[in-house]
Coordinates of C-alpha atoms and ligand atoms in Angstrom, one line a residue:
M1 CA -89.9 102.3 52.7
T2 CA -88.4 100.8 55.7
Q3 CA -87.2 97.0 55.8
D4 CA -90.7 96.4 57.9
E5 CA -92.5 97.9 55.0
L6 CA -90.5 95.8 52.5
K7 CA -91.6 92.9 54.3
A8 CA -95.2 94.1 55.0
L9 CA -95.1 94.7 51.3
V10 CA -93.9 91.1 49.8
G11 CA -96.0 89.2 52.6
Q12 CA -98.9 90.9 50.9
A13 CA -98.0 90.1 47.4
A14 CA -97.3 86.1 48.5
L15 CA -101.3 85.8 49.0
H16 CA -101.2 86.0 45.0
Y17 CA -99.8 82.4 45.3
V18 CA -102.1 80.7 47.7
T19 CA -104.8 78.7 46.0
P20 CA -108.3 79.1 47.7
G21 CA -108.9 75.3 49.4
D22 CA -105.5 74.6 49.7
I23 CA -103.5 74.1 52.9
V24 CA -100.6 76.2 52.6
G25 CA -96.8 75.5 53.9
V26 CA -95.6 78.4 56.2
G27 CA -91.8 79.1 56.6
T28 CA -90.6 81.2 59.8
G29 CA -88.7 84.6 60.1
S30 CA -89.7 88.2 60.6
T31 CA -90.7 88.5 56.8
V32 CA -93.0 85.3 57.3
N33 CA -94.7 86.9 60.0
K34 CA -95.7 89.5 57.7
F35 CA -97.4 86.9 55.5
I36 CA -98.8 85.3 58.6
E37 CA -100.8 88.4 59.2
A38 CA -101.9 89.0 55.6
L39 CA -102.9 85.2 55.4
A40 CA -105.1 85.7 58.4
G41 CA -107.4 88.0 56.4
I42 CA -107.9 85.5 54.0
K43 CA -108.3 82.4 56.3
D44 CA -111.9 81.5 55.6
Q45 CA -110.6 80.7 52.3
I46 CA -108.2 77.7 53.2
P47 CA -108.3 75.0 55.4
G48 CA -105.4 75.6 57.2
A49 CA -101.3 75.6 56.9
V50 CA -98.4 73.2 57.6
S51 CA -96.0 75.2 59.5
S52 CA -92.0 74.9 59.9
S53 CA -91.2 76.1 63.1
E54 CA -93.2 76.1 66.8
A55 CA -92.7 79.7 66.6
S56 CA -95.1 79.8 63.2
T57 CA -97.1 77.4 64.8
A58 CA -97.8 79.6 67.8
R59 CA -98.5 82.9 65.3
L60 CA -100.6 81.1 63.1
K61 CA -102.9 79.5 65.7
A62 CA -103.3 82.8 67.7
L63 CA -104.6 84.3 64.6
G64 CA -107.0 81.4 64.2
I65 CA -105.4 79.6 61.3
P66 CA -105.9 75.7 61.7
V67 CA -102.1 74.0 61.8
F68 CA -101.7 70.4 60.0
E69 CA -99.2 67.9 60.9
A70 CA -97.2 67.4 57.4
N71 CA -97.8 63.5 58.2
A72 CA -101.6 64.2 57.9
V73 CA -101.5 66.1 54.6
G74 CA -100.0 65.1 51.2
E75 CA -98.7 67.2 49.0
L76 CA -98.7 71.0 49.1
S77 CA -99.2 73.6 46.4
V78 CA -97.1 76.2 47.6
Y79 CA -94.7 76.9 50.3
I80 CA -94.0 80.6 51.4
D81 CA -91.1 81.4 53.1
G82 CA -88.0 83.8 53.8
A83 CA -84.2 83.5 52.9
D84 CA -81.1 84.8 54.3
E85 CA -79.4 84.9 51.2
I86 CA -80.8 84.2 47.5
D87 CA -79.0 84.2 44.4
A88 CA -79.9 84.9 40.6
L89 CA -80.9 81.3 40.0
G90 CA -83.1 81.0 43.2
H91 CA -80.5 78.7 45.5
M92 CA -80.5 80.3 49.1
I93 CA -79.2 80.1 52.6
K94 CA -81.7 80.0 55.1
G95 CA -81.4 79.0 59.2
G96 CA -81.2 82.7 60.4
G97 CA -84.0 81.6 62.8
A98 CA -82.6 78.0 63.2
A99 CA -85.6 76.4 61.8
L100 CA -83.8 75.4 58.6
T101 CA -84.5 71.5 59.0
R102 CA -88.6 71.9 59.3
E103 CA -88.4 74.3 56.6
K104 CA -86.5 72.0 54.3
I105 CA -89.5 69.4 54.8
V106 CA -92.2 71.4 54.1
A107 CA -90.2 73.1 50.8
A108 CA -89.8 69.4 50.0
Q109 CA -93.5 68.3 50.2
S110 CA -94.5 71.4 48.4
R111 CA -94.9 72.0 44.3
R112 CA -93.5 75.9 44.3
F113 CA -91.2 77.6 46.9
V114 CA -92.4 81.0 47.0
C115 CA -89.5 83.2 48.7
I116 CA -90.2 86.3 50.2
A117 CA -87.6 88.7 51.2
D118 CA -86.1 92.4 50.8
E119 CA -83.4 93.2 48.3
S120 CA -80.8 93.5 50.6
K121 CA -81.1 89.4 50.4
L122 CA -80.0 89.3 46.8
V123 CA -76.3 88.2 46.1
K124 CA -74.2 87.2 43.2
V125 CA -72.5 84.3 45.6
L126 CA -73.9 82.6 48.6
G127 CA -71.7 82.5 52.0
A128 CA -71.7 85.8 53.2
F129 CA -74.5 85.2 55.7
P130 CA -72.9 82.8 58.2
L131 CA -74.3 79.2 56.9
P132 CA -76.3 77.7 59.4
V133 CA -76.1 73.7 59.7
E134 CA -78.4 71.7 62.6
V135 CA -75.8 69.3 63.9
I136 CA -76.2 66.3 66.4
P137 CA -74.3 67.7 69.6
M138 CA -71.8 65.0 69.7
A139 CA -70.7 65.5 66.4
T140 CA -69.9 69.5 66.3
A141 CA -66.2 69.6 66.6
R142 CA -65.3 67.1 64.1
I143 CA -67.7 69.2 61.6
A144 CA -66.6 72.0 62.9
R145 CA -63.0 70.5 61.6
Q146 CA -64.3 69.4 58.2
F147 CA -65.3 73.2 57.8
A148 CA -62.0 74.1 58.4
Q149 CA -60.6 72.1 56.1
M150 CA -62.8 74.2 53.6
G151 CA -61.5 77.7 55.0
G152 CA -64.6 77.9 56.9
L153 CA -65.3 78.8 60.6
A154 CA -67.6 77.2 62.4
Q155 CA -69.0 78.1 65.8
V156 CA -72.2 77.0 67.8
R157 CA -74.9 79.4 68.1
Q158 CA -75.8 80.3 71.5
K159 CA -78.7 81.8 73.2
D160 CA -78.7 83.0 76.5
G161 CA -75.2 81.5 77.5
A162 CA -75.7 78.5 76.6
P163 CA -76.0 76.4 73.0
L164 CA -79.5 77.3 71.3
V165 CA -81.5 74.2 71.2
T166 CA -83.7 73.3 67.5
D167 CA -86.9 72.9 67.5
N168 CA -85.9 69.1 66.8
G169 CA -83.5 69.4 70.0
Q170 CA -80.4 69.8 68.2
H171 CA -77.6 72.5 68.2
I172 CA -76.8 75.0 65.1
L173 CA -73.2 75.7 63.5
D174 CA -73.0 79.1 61.8
V175 CA -70.4 78.8 59.8
T176 CA -68.2 82.4 58.4
G177 CA -65.9 82.3 55.3
L178 CA -67.3 80.1 52.8
Q179 CA -68.1 80.9 49.5
I180 CA -70.5 78.9 48.2
A181 CA -69.7 78.3 44.1
D182 CA -71.7 75.6 43.3
P183 CA -74.8 75.2 45.8
L184 CA -76.1 71.7 44.7
V185 CA -73.1 70.1 44.6
F186 CA -72.1 71.6 48.4
E187 CA -75.5 70.8 50.0
S188 CA -75.0 67.3 48.7
Q189 CA -71.2 67.2 50.0
V190 CA -72.1 68.6 53.7
N191 CA -75.5 66.8 53.7
Q192 CA -73.3 63.4 54.0
W193 CA -71.4 63.8 56.6
P194 CA -72.0 61.8 59.6
G195 CA -73.7 64.2 62.2
V196 CA -75.3 66.7 60.1
V197 CA -79.0 66.9 60.1
T198 CA -79.7 69.7 57.4
V199 CA -77.0 71.9 55.7
G200 CA -78.8 76.0 55.1
V201 CA -78.4 75.6 51.6
F202 CA -81.1 75.1 50.1
A203 CA -80.2 74.3 46.2
H204 CA -82.1 71.2 45.9
Q205 CA -85.3 72.9 47.2
K206 CA -84.7 75.9 45.6
A207 CA -87.2 78.9 45.1
S208 CA -89.4 79.1 42.0
V209 CA -90.2 82.2 42.8
C210 CA -89.0 85.3 44.7
L211 CA -90.9 88.2 45.8
L212 CA -88.3 90.9 46.5
G213 CA -89.3 93.8 47.9
T214 CA -87.4 97.0 46.6
P215 CA -87.6 101.0 47.4
G216 CA -89.0 101.0 43.9
G217 CA -91.6 98.3 44.7
L218 CA -92.6 94.8 44.2
K219 CA -90.0 92.9 41.8
T220 CA -91.0 89.3 40.9
L221 CA -88.0 86.7 39.9
E222 CA -89.0 83.4 38.4
F223 CA -86.6 80.8 38.4
Ligands
5RP1 C1 -85.3 80.6 59.6 C2 -85.2 81.2 58.0 C3 -85.8 82.6 57.6 O1 -86.6 82.3 56.8 C4 -84.9 83.7 57.3 O2 -83.5 83.5 58.2 C5 -85.2 85.3 56.9 O3 -85.5 85.1 58.2 P1 -86.0 86.8 57.8 O4 -87.2 87.2 57.1 O5 -86.3 87.2 59.6 O6 -85.1 87.6 57.4 O7 -84.7 80.4 57.3 O8 -84.7 79.5 59.6

């Protein structure tokens, strides 16, 4: 199976976790795009979605799925999203698509986080994927120095020759060279640094379930 087919497999499988009648939380990325396509097939069974990015909002609306503001609805039964890395306990690195802040907000508003990923995302220790951190632009240099003290190299993510600007009007630092042995402690620590909007470690908002696409078929990990 190609990677695209593995993404389609888990995107389709995630429908099983959508409760008819409930608004569903929707993440961001190429795997979630497969889920959104599948969701369109059952759109008559749900009131709509809360989205984690402008990109996903546009896709949902284009397929006729209503999008609600997070503030307009209460707790969601499920949030479906991809990951850049996931470990054996359901801790993740996210933010490869620069949507980590809204992703964490919608995940926090949801009872269950269903992660959909192909098996290349499963790792023993988080950190080989450059860690995305959304930051207030005036703090980037100081935050980069703080990562350097941990052995990390932080670089401002670029787009079209200029710093990428997130949906929230901020910048992204991508940090290489880290080995995140204790994701819960790491997330709490970095979140406290002035100027950090969101760190892309999802340990406090970890996955409840991971649907993993493997060449042998669908594998379900429960955490
Ligand atoms: C976006 C994310 C994505 O979930 C993550 O980057 C995985 O994306 P893809 O499904 O395209 O591999 O965190 O901010």
